[in-house]
């Protein structure tokens, strides 16, 4: 069979090497989670609460996604050497956004912990951008 396309192997650090990374994406989703938790606490309407919880769970997944993109696509071995706590920070933050954290609970304190971890990751991120 004659092929009209030539197959070439390529590699990139992400699906589309755009070079645009920012922990603010995770932070915005985490801020949304915190606001949703407050709105659910102030609303007794079961339909509203159900909708809000579904959205909160989706936002929690987005937090994990944005953090994983930073961890797997942006941060490189020299970053992990200079900031050995980075692996632990990302692990703890993604767990805080998971089933035992904001995805599975309506706990504002968990949302605050998540925001604090994201801020720690962001501090490291911006230090690496200066280098």
Short mmCIF file of C-alpha atoms in Angstrom, two decimals:
data_model
loop_
_atom_site.label_atom_id
_atom_site.label_comp_id
_atom_site.label_asym_id
_atom_site.label_seq_id
_atom_site.Cartn_x
_atom_site.Cartn_y
_atom_site.Cartn_z
CA UNK A 1 0.00 0.00 0.00
CA UNK A 2 1.33 3.40 -0.96
CA UNK A 3 1.31 5.96 1.84
CA UNK A 4 0.94 9.65 1.16
CA UNK A 5 2.31 10.52 4.60
CA UNK A 6 5.80 10.16 5.91
CA UNK A 7 5.91 9.06 9.54
CA UNK A 8 8.41 10.88 11.69
CA UNK A 9 9.07 10.34 15.37
CA UNK A 10 9.09 13.54 17.37
CA UNK A 11 9.32 14.32 21.04
CA UNK A 12 8.33 17.25 23.20
CA UNK A 13 8.06 17.92 26.90
CA UNK A 14 4.26 18.20 26.61
CA UNK A 15 1.44 17.51 24.18
CA UNK A 16 1.92 20.88 22.53
CA UNK A 17 5.14 22.63 23.48
CA UNK A 18 3.64 26.07 23.95
CA UNK A 19 5.89 26.98 26.86
CA UNK A 20 3.05 28.61 28.79
CA UNK A 21 2.96 27.41 32.38
CA UNK A 22 1.60 29.15 35.45
CA UNK A 23 0.53 27.85 38.87
CA UNK A 24 -2.15 30.57 38.82
CA UNK A 25 -4.33 28.11 36.90
CA UNK A 26 -4.34 25.74 39.88
CA UNK A 27 -4.84 28.63 42.30
CA UNK A 28 -7.89 29.98 40.45
CA UNK A 29 -9.53 26.55 40.60
CA UNK A 30 -8.67 26.24 44.30
CA UNK A 31 -10.15 29.69 45.00
CA UNK A 32 -13.31 28.52 43.24
CA UNK A 33 -13.39 25.42 45.44
CA UNK A 34 -13.12 27.53 48.59
CA UNK A 35 -15.93 29.84 47.40
CA UNK A 36 -18.16 26.86 46.52
CA UNK A 37 -17.65 25.36 49.98
CA UNK A 38 -18.83 28.64 51.52
CA UNK A 39 -21.85 28.85 49.20
CA UNK A 40 -22.89 25.26 49.97
CA UNK A 41 -22.67 25.98 53.70
CA UNK A 42 -25.05 28.94 53.25
CA UNK A 43 -27.61 27.21 51.04
CA UNK A 44 -30.14 24.52 52.01
CA UNK A 45 -31.53 23.94 48.50
CA UNK A 46 -30.67 20.30 47.68
CA UNK A 47 -30.54 20.95 43.92
CA UNK A 48 -28.12 23.85 44.36
CA UNK A 49 -25.99 21.84 46.78
CA UNK A 50 -25.81 18.88 44.40
CA UNK A 51 -24.82 21.10 41.48
CA UNK A 52 -22.25 22.94 43.56
CA UNK A 53 -20.68 19.73 44.84
CA UNK A 54 -20.34 18.36 41.31
CA UNK A 55 -18.65 21.58 40.20
CA UNK A 56 -16.37 21.51 43.28
CA UNK A 57 -15.31 17.98 42.40
CA UNK A 58 -14.58 19.02 38.81
CA UNK A 59 -12.52 21.99 40.02
CA UNK A 60 -10.57 19.68 42.33
CA UNK A 61 -9.69 17.50 39.36
CA UNK A 62 -8.57 20.60 37.46
CA UNK A 63 -6.29 21.60 40.33
CA UNK A 64 -4.65 18.18 40.17
CA UNK A 65 -4.35 18.42 36.39
CA UNK A 66 -2.68 21.85 36.48
CA UNK A 67 -0.25 20.76 39.19
CA UNK A 68 0.62 17.56 37.34
CA UNK A 69 1.32 19.55 34.16
CA UNK A 70 3.77 21.71 36.08
CA UNK A 71 5.33 18.67 37.75
CA UNK A 72 5.65 16.53 34.63
CA UNK A 73 6.11 19.11 31.86
CA UNK A 74 7.64 22.25 33.34
CA UNK A 75 9.86 21.21 36.25
CA UNK A 76 13.11 19.57 35.15
CA UNK A 77 15.83 17.61 37.02
CA UNK A 78 17.80 20.76 37.90
CA UNK A 79 14.68 22.17 39.58
CA UNK A 80 14.21 19.00 41.63
CA UNK A 81 17.88 19.09 42.62
CA UNK A 82 17.66 22.71 43.78
CA UNK A 83 14.23 22.24 45.41
CA UNK A 84 14.14 18.66 46.75
CA UNK A 85 10.88 19.43 48.59
CA UNK A 86 9.10 19.93 45.27
CA UNK A 87 8.09 16.28 44.85
CA UNK A 88 6.55 16.25 48.32
CA UNK A 89 4.79 19.59 47.81
CA UNK A 90 3.15 18.48 44.57
CA UNK A 91 2.19 15.14 46.11
CA UNK A 92 0.66 16.79 49.18
CA UNK A 93 -1.16 19.40 47.08
CA UNK A 94 -2.67 16.84 44.72
CA UNK A 95 -3.79 14.75 47.69
CA UNK A 96 -5.40 17.86 49.21
CA UNK A 97 -7.33 18.25 45.95
CA UNK A 98 -8.27 14.55 45.93
CA UNK A 99 -10.89 12.34 47.53
CA UNK A 100 -9.54 12.83 51.06
CA UNK A 101 -9.34 16.58 50.48
CA UNK A 102 -11.41 19.14 48.62
CA UNK A 103 -12.85 16.71 46.09
CA UNK A 104 -14.42 14.52 48.74
CA UNK A 105 -15.12 16.97 51.54
CA UNK A 106 -16.77 20.32 52.21
CA UNK A 107 -14.02 21.50 54.52
CA UNK A 108 -12.88 25.12 54.13
CA UNK A 109 -9.73 24.33 56.13
CA UNK A 110 -8.72 21.76 53.48
CA UNK A 111 -9.24 24.41 50.80
CA UNK A 112 -7.00 26.79 52.76
CA UNK A 113 -4.33 24.08 53.08
CA UNK A 114 -4.55 23.46 49.34
CA UNK A 115 -4.16 27.17 48.58
CA UNK A 116 -1.12 27.34 50.88
CA UNK A 117 0.54 24.37 49.10
CA UNK A 118 -0.16 25.92 45.71
CA UNK A 119 1.44 29.15 46.96
CA UNK A 120 4.56 27.23 48.02
CA UNK A 121 4.75 25.60 44.59
CA UNK A 122 4.21 28.99 42.94
CA UNK A 123 7.07 30.52 44.92
CA UNK A 124 9.42 27.84 43.62
CA UNK A 125 8.00 28.14 40.12
CA UNK A 126 8.65 31.89 39.96
CA UNK A 127 12.16 31.45 41.39
CA UNK A 128 12.92 29.02 38.54
CA UNK A 129 11.62 31.52 36.00
CA UNK A 130 14.17 34.10 37.24
CA UNK A 131 17.09 31.72 36.66
#
